[in-house]
Short mmCIF file of C-alpha atoms in Angstrom, two decimals:
data_model
loop_
_atom_site.label_atom_id
_atom_site.label_comp_id
_atom_site.label_asym_id
_atom_site.label_seq_id
_atom_site.Cartn_x
_atom_site.Cartn_y
_atom_site.Cartn_z
CA MET I 1 -8.08 -29.64 -64.49
CA SER I 2 -4.85 -29.74 -62.48
CA ARG I 3 -4.62 -25.97 -62.75
CA LYS I 4 -8.03 -25.50 -61.12
CA ARG I 5 -7.04 -27.78 -58.28
CA ARG I 6 -3.97 -25.70 -57.57
CA ILE I 7 -5.91 -22.46 -57.52
CA SER I 8 -8.64 -23.83 -55.28
CA LYS I 9 -6.00 -25.40 -53.03
CA PHE I 10 -4.35 -22.01 -52.42
CA SER I 11 -7.63 -20.27 -51.74
CA ARG I 12 -8.57 -22.84 -49.07
CA GLU I 13 -5.22 -22.52 -47.28
CA GLU I 14 -5.50 -18.74 -47.10
CA ASP I 15 -5.77 -17.44 -43.55
CA THR I 16 -9.25 -16.05 -43.01
CA ASP I 17 -9.11 -15.67 -39.22
CA PRO I 18 -9.71 -11.99 -38.34
CA LEU I 19 -8.25 -12.40 -34.83
CA SER I 20 -4.77 -13.20 -36.18
CA VAL I 21 -4.30 -9.48 -36.85
CA ILE I 22 -4.97 -8.68 -33.17
CA VAL I 23 -2.37 -11.21 -32.03
CA ASN I 24 0.23 -9.57 -34.24
CA LEU I 25 -0.67 -6.11 -32.92
CA PHE I 26 -0.24 -7.38 -29.35
CA ASP I 27 3.26 -8.64 -30.18
CA VAL I 28 4.20 -5.30 -31.71
CA ALA I 29 2.84 -3.43 -28.65
CA MET I 30 4.87 -5.61 -26.25
CA VAL I 31 8.10 -5.01 -28.19
CA PHE I 32 7.37 -1.26 -28.23
CA ALA I 33 6.72 -1.20 -24.45
CA VAL I 34 9.99 -2.99 -23.66
CA ALA I 35 11.93 -0.68 -25.97
CA LEU I 36 10.32 2.35 -24.31
CA MET I 37 11.28 1.14 -20.82
CA VAL I 38 14.89 0.52 -21.88
CA ALA I 39 15.07 3.98 -23.46
CA MET I 40 13.72 5.62 -20.29
CA VAL I 41 16.25 3.82 -18.07
CA MET I 42 19.10 4.84 -20.35
CA HIS I 43 17.88 8.45 -20.57
CA MET I 44 17.55 8.85 -16.79
CA ASN I 45 21.00 7.29 -16.16
CA MET I 46 19.47 4.70 -13.84
CA THR I 47 21.50 1.75 -15.11
CA GLU I 48 22.93 1.30 -11.58
CA VAL I 49 19.63 -0.28 -10.54
CA PHE I 50 20.45 -3.39 -12.55
CA THR I 51 23.99 -3.93 -11.22
CA GLN I 52 25.03 -6.03 -8.22
CA GLU I 53 26.91 -3.16 -6.55
CA ASP I 54 25.57 -1.11 -3.63
CA TYR I 55 24.87 2.54 -4.41
CA THR I 56 23.28 5.75 -3.11
CA ILE I 57 21.47 8.28 -5.30
CA VAL I 58 20.48 11.76 -4.06
CA LYS I 59 17.77 13.39 -6.17
CA ASN I 60 17.32 17.19 -5.89
CA PRO I 61 19.98 17.70 -3.18
CA GLY I 62 19.29 20.53 -0.74
CA LYS I 63 15.75 21.19 -1.97
CA ASP I 64 12.39 20.57 -0.33
CA ASN I 65 11.62 17.58 -2.56
CA MET I 66 14.98 15.84 -1.97
CA GLU I 67 15.01 12.02 -2.08
CA ILE I 68 17.73 9.59 -1.06
CA ILE I 69 17.66 6.16 -2.74
CA THR I 70 20.02 3.45 -1.48
CA LYS I 71 20.57 -0.11 -2.63
CA GLU I 72 22.13 -2.61 -0.25
CA GLY I 73 22.26 -6.11 -1.69
CA ASN I 74 18.81 -6.85 -3.08
CA LYS I 75 17.02 -4.28 -0.90
CA ILE I 76 16.21 -0.79 -2.24
CA ASN I 77 15.32 1.93 0.30
CA LYS I 78 13.80 5.33 -0.49
CA TYR I 79 14.00 8.11 2.09
CA THR I 80 12.04 11.34 1.64
CA PRO I 81 12.51 13.92 4.41
CA SER I 82 9.29 15.59 5.52
CA GLU I 83 8.55 18.77 7.45
CA GLU I 84 8.09 16.78 10.65
CA GLN I 85 11.58 15.30 10.33
CA SER I 86 13.21 18.65 9.57
CA ASN I 87 11.87 20.18 12.80
CA THR I 88 14.77 19.25 15.08
CA SER I 89 13.46 21.02 18.20
CA SER I 90 10.98 18.24 18.93
CA LYS I 91 13.27 15.37 17.98
CA GLY I 92 16.79 15.09 19.25
CA ARG I 93 18.98 17.27 21.38
CA ARG I 94 22.17 19.25 21.08
CA VAL I 95 25.20 17.13 21.96
CA GLY I 96 28.11 19.37 21.12
CA ILE I 97 29.69 22.03 18.95
CA ALA I 98 31.82 21.63 15.82
CA TYR I 99 34.39 24.22 14.70
CA GLU I 100 36.15 24.37 11.33
CA LEU I 101 39.71 25.68 11.48
CA GLU I 102 41.43 27.76 8.78
CA ASN I 103 43.28 24.69 7.47
CA GLY I 104 39.96 22.83 6.92
CA GLU I 105 40.21 20.60 9.97
CA ILE I 106 36.97 20.15 11.97
CA ILE I 107 37.05 19.90 15.76
CA TYR I 108 34.08 18.47 17.68
CA ILE I 109 33.61 19.50 21.32
CA PRO I 110 31.01 17.45 23.24
CA GLU I 111 28.92 19.24 25.86
#
């Protein structure tokens, strides 16, 4: 009789909740998402974002889709030049001329 009690005791304690599987899948998905984000940051060499130092990143330098990202303290700024900003005839004026000498020295002459 004691053997039957043990068997029936184990069968009653067995987990029969079908939603417990979903909870476990959610945990696995969260761990996978965090691991994927860490892998992307490491692959893109963007670890500077998490440091306390100030930095400047230039993406696609000299091209039409160039972006400048700067971090100063806790503030991150993103600058994307547009066609309106590259048209200097409507914004700004000429203030002088710069000459580069043979030895590499640059001389600025204001107008």
